[in-house]
Every structure is written in C-alpha cells, then in structure tokens.
C-alpha cells in the first residue's frame, strides 16, 4: 500500500513522475487550479483588506473527491505543482481543501522532470511559500479590479463583450502608437553609389564613402551627379587595407521571451503554440525503453542561469563531439539582464544534451522535434567557444572619391557549428569574401550604380517584436506574454495580417477612452513599476494588501469620473455594396476574431454571413476558369483557393504570384527565405528572387 500522495497539475506530468517514484507513492492530477474567483462577480471585497471570495471551479467536484479520498488513505501528501507563482497558488488552494498545514513540509518543486531531479526534490520538501502565493493573489486582485471595474463601464458606454486589462491594454496601445508613427512618417530621399569592381577576375562591391577629406551625404541626385562627375572615367585603386580578427560570442540559453521570439522567426510558431509544445516537452515524452522523460526544463523563466551539473555535461559532450578547441577556456556564465530578472529557475535547456534531436525523432511529433531541436542547439551553442572571423576593410579611391568594401571570412566556426541566432528579418551572418587586395592594387571598374532610396517607417509589430518590446519595458512576465497576445486578438482590438499586428477601429476607440479616463493603466512605466511591486511581494519585501491599496486610491477616483463623464458611443456597422442572397437586404462589414467578414443587416431575422475574399489576379491552374482568392481557415490561417468552389476544389497554403513561370508558363508561388522573397514554379524547377518591396512593413 502507498504511503504518500503526490498531486501535480496534469495527467501527463503525473504519468512521468509516477514512474520515477515507485509503488510507495500515488500520483494524481488536480487538472490545474481547483479554486478561483467567481466569474459572475468580482469576488474581491474592496475596502475590507481586499478579502478574496474563492469558489470551487465548476466541474472539479469529481477530481476533488478523488483527491480527498486518496489523501485519507496515506500518511503524507506532497504538492508538486509547477515551480512558479501559479504553481504555489495551486498548492496553497489544495492544502486548504485537503486541510493540510501550509507550514508543514508538503511542497515539492523541481525545475525539470527527470528521475534524478524528482528524487532530489522529494529529499528536500518545504512549507508553502506564502510570499509567492501573495504575489499571485495580488496580481489576480489587480487584474480583477481593472477588468471587473472598467469592463462593465465599456459594456454600458460602448458595447457588450469588451474588456480592459493591465497588460492587454498596454499591448494594444503599443500597436496603435506604432501604427500612428507609420502614418505620420514622412519618407526622406537618400542615394547610394555602388561600384561593381573586378580584381583578377573576381567580382566585389564597394560603397561610396567620401569626397575629398569629408564624408559626403548623398541626399539628392545633384549630390550623386557631383560625385559621378568627380570620378569621371578615372580608374579605381586600393588605398588602404585593414585586416583584423573578430570574435563573435554565442547567445545565452533561452528564456521564455527569447524562445517565443526565435520560434516565431525560425519555426513560424505563434507564442501560444510555442508554450503549448514546450509544456509537452517539459511534462514528459515516452521514449520507449527509457520510459517517459521530461526533455526540457521549466519553460516559464526569465533567468539565463544553468546548473553546474548541466554545464559539466555540456562540456563533456562538446569536447567529445567537436574537440577541445570548441569549448571555451572557462565555462560561460550569463549574468542577469536587468534587476527585474527572477533567478529562481534555470534557463530553458534540454534535461540532457546526450539526447540529441536526431535520436528523439522517432518519439516526437514534427513540431515537438522542431522546438526540441531549437532548445537543444541553442543551449549547446551557448556553452561553446566563440566563433573567429577574419574581417577586411578596404578603401579604394577614384580621383577624389573614396569607396569602401567590407568582407569577412569565418576562420573558426566555434558555436556557429551548431547554431546561429536569427533576427527579425530572418538573416544570419554569412561569409562576405573579398578577393586578395593590397594597397596600390589597381582594380577594374565593371559598373558604377547610383540608386535612389527613401527612409522607411518603423516596422509593424510581429509577435516576436511585441514580446521583445514588452520584455524590454518590463510589462508582464514570462507567463503573461502568450495569453496577452491571444486576448487582444480575441477581443478584436488588433488583427494579424502577413504576421504583423494592425489595430482595428474598435481597438483604436477603446484605446482613446482608456487614454482619456485611465491614463495610468496605459502608462508603460506605471505598469512596469507595478510588476516590480509584485516581484517585491514575492521576495517578502512588500505587503500585498498595501500594494493593492496604493493602486486603488487613484483608480477609484478615475472610475468615478469615467462613470460620470464617459459618453455613450454607438458603433455603427460599415455598409457594403453586397446584397444578401438569402433575404435581399444589404450586407454590412463586421469584425470577427480573424478580421472583417460580411453579415446580413437583417440580423437576427437573417443570420447569413460570408467571408471577404481578396482577389490575387491569378487564374486557377486547375480549372482554368476561376481566379485564386485569399481565404481564412477556421483557425484563422490564410490559404488560397479557387473562387469557383465547390465546382473547383483547388487550394494551396502558398501565395500565388501574378507573373507566370518564364520557362514553362505555369503558376508560381512565393516563399520567404533569409535572403528575401523567392518565387518558385509549381511545375518545373525554376525559381527567382522577387523584386524588393518598399512597403515599410519590414
């Protein structure tokens, strides 16, 4: 008979841990939180020490009965929820329900679900950390006060179904502010001059640098003409060559935000998908003979710290696989990025580097493997030696004009043998080789190419950019990024097009009301300071009730003013030229979860709706009659299909190109690569790079 009951959140985690602990332990799942504040009311007694009214979550009755019955049959109950604020709160609620002493050593935490980590954790159980619980409660109360006080006001003054939130409202404001910057942006003209040169048959490029002793800005065509006149037909020669060795260091192992950003850039994953798959890898995967094992450490963290054991294992692997030269002279230590960093957890890393991605392939789904490979490669690279590059800067003269050519060559790959971090435009560093050049060398001029350019507005936010900005501003914490991005889309405050956030009219309207009546909620500094206060509660430096009281003083006054002065706003549907084919009434544009759609103005008598299709100008390659149009799947993903559906069932995820293949005349589709947009023929092997776009969105 078992002596102890262990309670975790999920069945997957229970299954993994159960195999490690043996027959003396029963492991059961609480299925997440068991108690919460009621949905039908705020559940917080304002002015009475902010007492919280917790209720049992609907549908948890059977789970709780099972846990209660099991707890009576054992000598000891251990609460092994996740090692963060939410996990501590779940443990506290379970202790309350099961009538456990929260000061007893009933809490067990581990950063990774491996046999050794779990067994070590059970050797050192601790009491429930009430500072962590109070930090979670404080966040919950703050979110309730903002959500349950402002949302009914928006329902009454604007329309039902709206909401506001401490973090979500700031995220929407960031997107709107960026859109306003783009609209207000006035492009400025500038020019460049590129010399296409040859040395001993090898081509290279040099960019205009200066005229005479002064750097010259090429603002207009007149400036360009002055330089071209000064050059005339004069030959180019090398005036100076500088060569030096440069080190490039690896990126630190992943934290929550950097994992979400890199998974978006390299794997095209949404933040929520990244966290969902990371949770699966953390909780455990069946590896056949090895059993169920957690493959990565806990995925909600903002610390780049790693354990000495993991570092030692990485050293052994790197030296054994690549050789001594690939390991740095001293092990790498990554320091805290800023004061906000919580160092309770390690960085996100594989639980063992010996489980190479290729070996895991038979046991993982495609997406699990891709994310595991990303985590594995990033961690291994983070422990490796720096890459060494030979860089070359060459100045060339033609008359009074100086041009500069830059080149680099990878001398020693170091960490780049395993992994190179991408950036927002998808590019990575590659060799840019120059031919052998020495001072005094004459070079052949192939072409002088002047080009006009215009400055571009700041880029719209992608999920990766928005997460990074929120992190830099101190808004939210690792656990809040993904749900925040989901909420602002669900509320129709923003929409995603071509992976970029655009504010909706509704989002803009709510933002204006929030700016007028609740400016503190939208103040990034105020929100970041509030996050710091919650961290101080977690550290035992602040009283959570005092933090809430301080916030509520000014917030209550704002509410009173808004109740009195906020005007009622009627949101009118935008008319369209379409007529409902079912009842003959005009159709209107409405905003749905995945953007605008057409709906009958006779609702609720007529409930006809249809998607807005966007023409691509490409004839369907299957039926040759219809045209390809943009559509959205039920999950909001863009795809392309024939407008003659259901007569023609042609569909494709790839965006068609209006230009036919120059070799066989078939349809081409576009694909984004690290070098830009590439057009590929759907029938033959032809491909070509698309012309550069200057829409300012990248």
XYZ file of C-alpha atoms in Angstrom:
698
model
C 0.000 0.000 0.000
C 1.211 3.518 -0.843
C 2.484 5.754 1.971
C 2.289 9.112 0.147
C 0.038 11.014 -2.246
C 1.652 13.391 -4.754
C -0.539 15.964 -6.515
C 0.543 17.642 -9.751
C -1.427 19.687 -12.294
C -1.683 17.433 -15.336
C -2.121 13.729 -16.134
C 0.974 13.821 -18.380
C 3.109 15.123 -15.525
C 1.527 12.607 -13.135
C 2.351 9.748 -15.504
C 6.007 10.804 -15.824
C 6.574 11.382 -12.096
C 4.688 8.222 -11.107
C 7.231 6.092 -12.977
C 10.116 7.682 -11.064
C 8.689 7.424 -7.537
C 7.620 3.782 -7.417
C 4.832 1.934 -5.619
C 5.043 3.809 -2.314
C 3.640 6.907 -3.986
C 0.249 7.573 -5.594
C 0.487 10.415 -8.138
C -2.694 12.223 -9.144
C -3.532 15.355 -11.145
C -5.585 18.335 -9.946
C -6.179 19.324 -13.598
C -4.864 22.851 -12.954
C -6.442 25.241 -10.450
C -9.165 23.858 -8.175
C -10.416 27.196 -6.790
C -10.753 30.622 -8.360
C -12.646 33.869 -8.046
C -16.231 33.650 -9.353
C -16.851 34.665 -12.966
C -20.263 36.181 -12.200
C -18.887 38.779 -9.772
C -15.619 40.467 -8.875
C -15.053 38.289 -5.810
C -12.907 40.912 -4.065
C -14.118 42.848 -1.008
C -12.894 46.371 -1.717
C -12.118 48.300 1.474
C -12.026 45.136 3.629
C -8.352 44.215 3.259
C -9.307 43.067 -0.234
C -10.527 39.714 1.020
C -10.957 37.233 -1.807
C -14.041 35.092 -2.268
C -12.757 31.804 -3.680
C -15.125 29.197 -5.044
C -14.555 25.668 -6.322
C -14.200 25.699 -10.104
C -17.216 24.168 -11.822
C -16.615 20.603 -12.982
C -13.862 19.897 -10.434
C -16.148 18.043 -8.000
C -15.146 14.520 -9.045
C -11.431 15.407 -9.141
C -11.581 16.937 -5.654
C -13.486 13.968 -4.224
C -10.881 11.629 -5.670
C -8.031 13.684 -4.179
C -9.782 13.924 -0.799
C -10.404 10.170 -0.657
C -6.816 9.415 -1.669
C -5.413 11.840 0.941
C -7.208 9.962 3.747
C -5.507 6.691 2.820
C -1.917 7.914 3.067
C 0.406 9.196 5.780
C 1.772 12.139 3.791
C 0.550 14.434 0.985
C 3.037 16.228 -1.278
C 2.014 19.145 -3.509
C 4.210 19.190 -6.628
C 2.661 21.888 -8.834
C 4.878 23.956 -11.159
C 7.723 25.992 -9.608
C 6.233 29.485 -10.025
C 3.591 31.797 -8.533
C 0.708 29.973 -10.176
C 2.052 26.608 -9.054
C 2.483 27.874 -5.498
C -1.094 29.179 -5.505
C -2.421 25.817 -6.755
C -0.518 24.076 -3.939
C -1.924 26.540 -1.384
C -5.517 26.006 -2.560
C -5.014 22.230 -2.460
C -3.599 22.473 1.073
C -6.659 24.489 2.126
C -9.093 22.000 0.584
C -7.309 18.921 1.937
C -6.880 20.564 5.350
C -3.084 20.335 5.258
C -0.852 22.526 7.399
C 0.734 25.011 4.988
C 3.694 25.320 7.389
C 4.325 21.597 7.112
C 6.918 20.370 4.589
C 4.340 19.435 1.961
C 5.626 21.420 -1.037
C 7.974 19.840 -3.579
C 9.427 21.725 -6.545
C 11.671 20.701 -9.414
C 12.865 22.605 -12.448
C 12.990 19.552 -14.693
C 11.079 16.284 -14.749
C 13.882 13.764 -14.746
C 14.370 10.857 -12.365
C 17.291 12.449 -10.516
C 15.690 15.914 -10.241
C 12.395 14.487 -8.941
C 14.090 12.201 -6.396
C 16.304 15.066 -5.175
C 13.233 17.303 -4.769
C 11.487 14.753 -2.557
C 14.542 14.701 -0.276
C 14.048 18.413 0.453
C 10.324 19.270 0.734
C 9.485 22.705 2.154
C 6.473 24.613 3.537
C 4.258 26.567 1.128
C 5.875 29.901 0.302
C 3.199 32.471 1.203
C 5.196 35.309 -0.375
C 4.809 33.554 -3.733
C 1.126 32.908 -3.053
C 0.532 36.533 -2.067
C 2.275 37.775 -5.226
C -0.101 35.600 -7.260
C -3.099 36.835 -5.264
C -2.017 40.453 -5.700
C -1.783 40.013 -9.482
C -5.182 38.333 -9.512
C -6.769 41.163 -7.495
C -5.181 43.874 -9.650
C -6.417 42.180 -12.806
C -9.886 41.766 -11.271
C -10.100 45.399 -10.185
C -9.123 46.649 -13.632
C -11.109 44.061 -15.596
C -14.277 43.925 -13.487
C -14.478 47.677 -12.889
C -13.633 49.023 -16.357
C -15.210 46.270 -18.489
C -18.835 46.839 -17.291
C -18.307 50.539 -17.965
C -17.248 49.773 -21.543
C -20.221 47.415 -21.914
C -22.576 50.172 -20.824
C -20.999 53.031 -22.780
C -19.851 51.220 -25.928
C -20.999 47.604 -26.423
C -21.089 44.220 -24.703
C -18.170 41.826 -24.775
C -15.421 44.449 -24.382
C -12.693 44.299 -21.762
C -9.656 46.133 -20.457
C -6.632 44.821 -18.603
C -3.393 45.986 -17.034
C -1.175 44.235 -19.569
C -3.505 43.756 -22.567
C -4.410 47.469 -22.755
C -0.733 48.461 -22.811
C -0.026 45.893 -25.547
C -2.834 47.341 -27.691
C -1.517 50.869 -27.102
C 1.957 49.827 -28.278
C 0.448 48.526 -31.545
C -1.670 51.663 -32.028
C 1.247 54.002 -31.265
C 3.378 52.172 -33.823
C 0.607 52.444 -36.436
C 0.349 56.190 -35.759
C 4.126 56.518 -36.167
C 3.881 54.771 -39.539
C 1.012 57.038 -40.678
C 2.844 60.192 -39.560
C 6.138 59.100 -41.094
C 7.434 61.299 -43.915
C 9.977 59.482 -46.065
C 13.234 61.264 -46.816
C 15.155 60.798 -50.022
C 18.708 59.500 -49.977
C 21.000 57.938 -52.534
C 23.769 55.375 -52.658
C 26.534 54.726 -55.157
C 27.842 51.196 -55.530
C 30.962 50.430 -57.532
C 30.957 46.940 -59.048
C 34.639 46.063 -59.358
C 36.886 43.215 -60.511
C 40.304 42.087 -59.287
C 41.947 39.219 -61.160
C 38.553 38.101 -62.462
C 36.856 38.094 -59.008
C 33.898 40.461 -58.591
C 33.225 42.512 -55.447
C 31.350 45.661 -54.450
C 32.378 48.916 -52.767
C 30.099 51.661 -51.429
C 30.737 55.398 -51.766
C 32.221 56.833 -48.559
C 33.570 60.347 -49.053
C 34.612 63.056 -51.477
C 37.987 64.542 -50.676
C 38.608 64.606 -46.924
C 34.939 64.992 -45.963
C 32.215 62.391 -45.747
C 29.524 63.440 -48.170
C 25.838 62.774 -47.618
C 24.061 61.719 -50.798
C 20.705 63.425 -50.147
C 19.729 64.270 -53.729
C 20.517 63.345 -57.307
C 22.569 66.545 -57.541
C 24.891 65.175 -54.828
C 25.218 61.951 -56.805
C 25.948 63.814 -60.048
C 28.708 65.777 -58.274
C 30.396 62.528 -57.196
C 29.971 60.893 -60.616
C 31.464 63.979 -62.297
C 34.436 63.894 -59.885
C 35.032 60.230 -60.716
C 34.532 60.529 -64.469
C 36.437 57.708 -66.122
C 39.210 57.663 -63.527
C 40.383 54.166 -62.545
C 39.952 52.647 -59.078
C 42.889 51.618 -56.933
C 43.293 50.292 -53.393
C 44.405 52.987 -50.928
C 44.260 51.099 -47.621
C 43.570 47.583 -46.363
C 42.744 46.839 -42.723
C 42.546 43.241 -41.553
C 41.696 42.142 -38.045
C 40.384 39.164 -36.174
C 36.958 39.489 -34.570
C 35.269 37.226 -32.033
C 31.574 36.511 -32.104
C 30.052 35.166 -28.896
C 27.067 32.810 -28.684
C 23.648 33.905 -27.476
C 22.662 32.845 -23.957
C 20.335 29.849 -23.489
C 16.651 30.558 -23.973
C 14.347 32.325 -21.553
C 10.581 32.408 -22.190
C 10.575 35.569 -24.299
C 13.618 34.673 -26.432
C 12.201 31.181 -27.052
C 8.915 32.680 -28.254
C 10.764 35.152 -30.488
C 13.124 32.625 -32.059
C 10.357 30.040 -32.546
C 8.348 32.719 -34.356
C 11.286 33.620 -36.600
C 12.689 30.157 -37.313
C 9.658 27.873 -36.970
C 6.796 30.282 -37.732
C 5.154 29.362 -34.377
C 2.687 31.608 -32.597
C 3.635 32.370 -28.964
C 0.758 30.237 -27.661
C 1.813 27.279 -29.828
C 5.412 27.565 -28.625
C 4.301 27.431 -24.977
C 1.893 24.556 -25.603
C 4.591 22.394 -27.207
C 7.194 23.425 -24.610
C 4.763 22.296 -21.888
C 4.533 18.866 -23.550
C 8.325 18.566 -23.733
C 8.641 19.645 -20.085
C 5.964 17.292 -18.731
C 7.366 14.219 -20.407
C 7.531 12.182 -23.594
C 7.540 8.372 -23.853
C 10.999 7.374 -25.094
C 10.278 3.667 -25.441
C 12.700 1.581 -23.347
C 13.826 4.661 -21.399
C 10.239 5.340 -20.331
C 8.584 8.741 -20.007
C 11.081 11.585 -19.589
C 10.833 15.374 -19.411
C 13.012 16.624 -22.266
C 13.399 20.301 -21.329
C 13.493 22.325 -18.119
C 10.621 24.555 -16.946
C 9.628 26.900 -19.751
C 8.398 29.962 -17.817
C 11.573 31.723 -16.759
C 13.497 34.938 -17.325
C 16.811 33.633 -15.961
C 19.762 32.578 -18.130
C 21.367 30.694 -15.244
C 22.163 26.988 -15.713
C 23.090 24.364 -13.121
C 26.709 23.226 -12.677
C 25.595 19.644 -13.475
C 24.150 20.711 -16.836
C 27.241 22.782 -17.578
C 29.531 19.860 -16.824
C 27.509 17.506 -19.031
C 27.583 20.077 -21.861
C 31.366 20.392 -21.543
C 31.829 16.633 -21.816
C 29.530 16.455 -24.845
C 31.131 19.389 -26.702
C 34.727 18.194 -26.131
C 33.806 14.629 -27.083
C 31.831 15.606 -30.196
C 33.810 18.568 -31.560
C 37.161 18.618 -29.729
C 38.852 20.722 -27.026
C 39.084 23.823 -29.252
C 35.293 24.087 -29.345
C 34.996 24.597 -25.579
C 35.945 27.994 -24.063
C 38.881 28.331 -21.669
C 36.454 28.923 -18.796
C 32.778 27.837 -18.670
C 30.352 30.517 -19.824
C 28.292 32.332 -17.209
C 25.414 34.526 -18.355
C 24.550 37.316 -15.952
C 21.109 38.721 -15.164
C 19.917 41.056 -17.917
C 18.321 43.515 -15.517
C 17.049 43.963 -11.989
C 13.619 42.580 -12.959
C 15.073 39.160 -13.779
C 13.804 36.458 -11.438
C 16.608 33.973 -10.830
C 14.561 31.229 -9.170
C 14.616 28.976 -12.238
C 17.236 27.960 -14.715
C 17.209 28.919 -18.355
C 15.273 26.690 -20.762
C 17.583 23.844 -21.718
C 17.456 20.128 -22.568
C 17.418 17.960 -19.459
C 20.302 16.067 -21.037
C 22.408 17.141 -24.043
C 23.093 13.461 -24.653
C 19.549 13.164 -26.024
C 20.398 14.532 -29.451
C 17.452 15.726 -31.582
C 18.088 13.057 -34.211
C 17.795 10.339 -31.547
C 14.493 11.832 -30.341
C 12.976 11.855 -33.831
C 11.060 8.530 -33.512
C 9.363 9.658 -30.295
C 8.313 13.224 -31.123
C 5.765 14.845 -33.415
C 7.162 17.081 -36.151
C 6.529 20.283 -34.186
C 7.813 18.802 -30.913
C 11.017 17.771 -32.670
C 11.494 21.193 -34.253
C 11.093 23.008 -30.927
C 13.256 20.495 -29.044
C 15.973 20.862 -31.699
C 15.836 24.652 -31.295
C 16.202 24.441 -27.486
C 18.944 21.777 -27.727
C 21.008 23.636 -30.328
C 20.691 26.997 -28.555
C 21.824 25.510 -25.243
C 24.762 23.550 -26.663
C 25.901 26.592 -28.669
C 25.632 28.809 -25.567
C 28.329 26.680 -23.884
C 30.726 26.590 -26.849
C 33.769 28.625 -27.844
C 33.399 31.925 -29.694
C 33.466 31.976 -33.473
C 36.509 33.686 -35.011
C 36.079 35.842 -38.100
C 38.744 37.491 -40.220
C 37.390 40.875 -41.230
C 38.711 43.004 -44.038
C 38.019 46.721 -44.636
C 39.313 48.013 -47.966
C 39.292 51.666 -49.023
C 39.527 52.357 -52.741
C 39.965 55.704 -54.492
C 38.870 57.004 -57.852
C 40.035 60.586 -58.266
C 38.938 62.484 -55.113
C 36.245 59.904 -54.241
C 36.743 57.151 -51.663
C 34.732 53.910 -51.673
C 34.763 51.168 -49.038
C 34.423 47.404 -49.356
C 33.828 45.190 -46.309
C 34.373 41.463 -46.163
C 34.568 38.743 -43.577
C 35.569 35.130 -43.547
C 34.774 32.539 -40.930
C 38.169 31.447 -39.617
C 36.924 29.165 -36.816
C 33.207 28.298 -36.525
C 33.071 27.706 -32.750
C 29.426 27.777 -31.614
C 28.278 28.529 -35.185
C 28.975 24.873 -35.960
C 25.749 24.147 -34.043
C 23.505 27.220 -34.098
C 23.252 30.844 -35.212
C 20.571 33.160 -33.836
C 18.346 34.780 -36.441
C 16.971 38.303 -36.321
C 13.662 39.929 -37.216
C 14.302 39.980 -40.950
C 15.391 36.338 -40.945
C 19.010 36.960 -41.932
C 22.096 35.389 -40.370
C 25.766 36.251 -40.708
C 27.476 34.615 -43.652
C 30.862 34.902 -45.336
C 31.241 38.020 -47.454
C 34.540 37.250 -49.151
C 36.742 39.787 -50.912
C 39.481 38.859 -53.384
C 43.098 39.269 -52.189
C 43.702 43.055 -52.154
C 46.747 45.145 -51.205
C 47.441 48.872 -51.059
C 48.341 50.164 -54.516
C 46.498 47.420 -56.403
C 44.630 48.612 -59.477
C 41.131 47.198 -59.920
C 38.897 47.048 -62.949
C 35.643 49.012 -62.983
C 32.684 46.966 -64.164
C 29.843 49.392 -63.363
C 29.013 52.439 -61.206
C 25.461 52.054 -59.926
C 23.685 55.060 -58.334
C 20.369 54.259 -56.599
C 17.624 56.360 -55.106
C 16.172 55.249 -51.751
C 13.662 56.545 -49.262
C 13.817 56.128 -45.497
C 11.321 53.595 -44.169
C 8.896 53.960 -41.248
C 9.410 51.810 -38.142
C 8.261 48.216 -38.712
C 4.893 46.981 -37.502
C 4.962 44.595 -34.581
C 5.192 40.901 -35.208
C 4.512 38.627 -32.227
C 8.280 38.317 -31.730
C 8.846 42.088 -31.792
C 5.929 42.765 -29.459
C 7.099 40.177 -26.907
C 10.609 41.625 -27.030
C 9.295 45.180 -26.540
C 7.078 44.149 -23.621
C 10.033 42.403 -22.027
C 12.312 45.422 -22.516
C 9.697 47.745 -20.992
C 9.115 45.397 -18.037
C 5.451 44.844 -18.954
C 4.129 41.440 -17.936
C 6.207 38.412 -17.035
C 7.079 35.143 -18.829
C 3.709 33.548 -18.053
C 1.697 36.509 -19.428
C 3.134 37.129 -22.915
C 1.302 34.385 -24.845
C -2.147 34.805 -23.172
C -1.944 38.593 -23.627
C -1.383 38.246 -27.381
C -4.280 35.786 -27.590
C -6.645 38.082 -25.635
C -6.094 41.241 -27.693
C -6.881 39.284 -30.864
C -9.903 37.532 -29.328
C -11.344 40.918 -28.301
C -10.878 42.158 -31.896
C -8.706 45.061 -30.736
C -5.987 44.027 -33.184
C -5.778 41.813 -36.246
C -2.852 39.964 -37.788
C -2.104 40.319 -41.473
C 1.043 38.879 -43.013
C 2.245 38.059 -39.451
C 2.047 41.717 -38.410
C -0.293 43.407 -35.928
C -2.727 46.054 -37.159
C -5.090 47.879 -34.771
C -8.802 47.620 -35.524
C -11.223 50.557 -35.344
C -12.611 49.032 -32.159
C -9.146 48.745 -30.632
C -8.433 52.368 -31.517
C -11.723 53.520 -29.962
C -11.161 51.634 -26.684
C -7.575 52.912 -26.536
C -8.833 56.513 -26.855
C -11.300 56.005 -23.997
C -8.609 54.400 -21.839
C -6.162 57.241 -22.564
C -8.784 59.820 -21.584
C -10.096 58.200 -18.406
C -7.459 55.685 -17.236
C -4.071 57.024 -18.423
C -2.136 55.197 -15.660
C -3.299 51.817 -16.957
C -1.720 52.635 -20.337
C 1.438 54.158 -18.869
C 4.250 51.681 -19.553
C 6.329 52.997 -16.647
C 3.383 52.697 -14.250
C 2.703 49.125 -15.420
C 6.387 48.165 -15.150
C 6.564 49.632 -11.623
C 3.512 47.579 -10.687
C 5.302 44.440 -11.916
C 8.268 45.413 -9.724
C 5.930 45.766 -6.738
C 4.603 42.246 -7.361
C 8.178 40.974 -7.502
C 8.851 42.688 -4.163
C 5.805 40.926 -2.696
C 7.234 37.618 -3.948
C 10.558 38.439 -2.300
C 8.824 39.260 1.001
C 9.802 42.949 0.796
C 6.271 44.375 0.384
C 2.840 43.667 1.829
C 0.460 42.670 -0.959
C -2.552 44.451 0.551
C -0.569 47.704 0.826
C 0.373 47.425 -2.882
C -3.294 46.995 -3.868
C -4.464 49.828 -1.599
C -1.935 52.235 -3.101
C -3.123 51.375 -6.618
C -6.822 51.558 -5.741
C -6.691 55.087 -4.246
C -6.232 56.824 -7.595
C -8.017 54.126 -9.597
C -11.249 54.589 -7.617
C -11.263 58.331 -8.378
C -10.722 57.642 -12.081
C -13.675 55.249 -12.064
C -15.991 57.863 -10.554
C -15.008 60.433 -13.197
C -15.398 57.909 -16.037
C -18.843 56.848 -14.789
C -19.979 60.466 -14.904
C -18.206 61.829 -17.965
C -17.726 58.948 -20.422
C -20.251 59.415 -23.230
C -22.207 56.549 -24.730
C -20.858 55.564 -28.128
C -22.795 53.749 -30.817
C -20.646 51.598 -33.085
C -22.337 51.521 -36.462
C -21.778 48.695 -38.887
C -19.860 49.662 -42.013
C -22.125 49.323 -45.092
C -21.007 47.318 -48.137
C -22.143 47.096 -51.761
C -23.084 43.413 -51.315
C -26.717 42.266 -51.184
C -27.707 39.264 -49.075
C -28.616 36.450 -51.471
C -30.960 34.944 -48.873
C -33.214 37.880 -47.994
C -32.253 40.751 -50.300
C -31.170 43.159 -47.527
C -27.824 44.987 -47.777
C -24.840 43.310 -46.096
C -22.523 45.087 -43.648
C -18.944 44.620 -42.570
C -18.466 43.205 -39.081
C -15.303 42.453 -37.146
C -14.715 38.856 -36.115
C -11.899 37.023 -34.408
C -9.972 36.666 -37.652
C -10.764 40.057 -39.163
C -13.680 41.529 -41.068
C -16.495 39.492 -42.575
C -19.808 40.237 -44.284
C -23.070 39.776 -42.377
C -26.683 40.460 -43.267
C -28.015 43.733 -41.829
C -31.267 41.873 -41.094
C -29.733 40.015 -38.136
C -31.218 38.277 -36.107
C -34.029 37.559 -38.647
C -31.402 36.602 -41.228
C -28.127 35.130 -39.990
C -26.357 34.916 -43.347
C -22.620 35.607 -43.216
C -19.788 35.152 -45.683
C -16.060 35.810 -45.760
C -14.498 38.749 -47.544
C -12.403 37.327 -50.322
C -9.418 39.169 -51.711
C -8.535 38.614 -55.356
C -4.940 37.770 -56.284
C -5.293 38.305 -60.025
C -4.141 34.727 -60.739
C -6.182 32.290 -62.860
C -6.811 28.918 -61.190
C -4.244 26.393 -62.503
C -6.707 23.519 -62.057
C -9.968 24.575 -63.745
C -8.503 27.455 -65.816
C -11.832 29.328 -65.352
C -11.868 30.653 -61.802
C -9.492 33.034 -60.063
C -7.414 32.383 -56.947
C -8.634 34.321 -53.898
C -7.383 34.691 -50.321
C -9.392 32.856 -47.676
C -9.005 32.036 -43.985
C -9.327 28.664 -42.299
C -11.449 28.205 -39.151
C -8.272 28.717 -37.124
C -7.538 31.995 -38.894
C -4.705 30.760 -41.120
C -4.518 32.288 -44.590
C -4.861 29.967 -47.575
C -5.606 30.344 -51.287
C -8.397 28.704 -53.254
C -10.409 28.899 -56.454
C -13.411 31.273 -56.390
C -15.422 28.587 -58.266
C -15.581 26.383 -55.144
C -17.281 23.889 -54.735
C -17.162 23.251 -58.511
C -13.355 23.537 -58.330
C -11.597 22.385 -55.151
C -8.117 23.832 -55.808
C -6.448 25.012 -52.534
C -2.887 25.926 -51.509
C -1.152 27.379 -48.444
C 1.349 29.151 -50.728
C 0.584 32.628 -52.056
C 0.306 32.636 -55.871
C 2.263 35.131 -57.977
C 0.603 37.033 -60.831
C 3.683 36.509 -63.039
C 3.723 33.107 -64.821
C 6.864 30.973 -64.908
C 9.119 32.277 -67.729
C 10.242 28.728 -68.558
C 7.008 26.682 -68.660
C 4.225 29.264 -68.214
C 2.827 27.613 -65.042
C 1.782 29.376 -61.856
C 4.496 30.442 -59.428
C 4.119 30.806 -55.649
C 6.121 32.908 -53.216
C 8.243 31.707 -50.333
C 10.109 33.796 -47.751
C 13.791 32.923 -47.344
C 16.550 34.527 -45.279
C 17.650 36.417 -48.411
C 14.205 37.784 -49.273
C 11.107 36.573 -51.123
C 11.655 33.806 -53.660
C 9.241 32.837 -56.448
C 9.060 29.100 -57.222
C 7.336 27.437 -60.164
C 4.707 24.868 -59.167
C 5.566 22.596 -62.114
C 9.235 22.934 -63.085
C 12.413 23.668 -61.098
C 12.547 27.393 -61.994
C 12.910 29.886 -59.147
C 13.864 33.565 -58.920
C 14.114 36.309 -56.306
C 11.115 38.649 -56.156
C 11.680 42.391 -56.686
C 12.359 44.307 -53.449
C 9.290 45.712 -51.677
C 9.374 49.165 -50.064
C 6.124 48.966 -48.110
C 7.881 49.779 -44.846
C 6.420 46.827 -43.015
C 9.710 45.002 -42.540
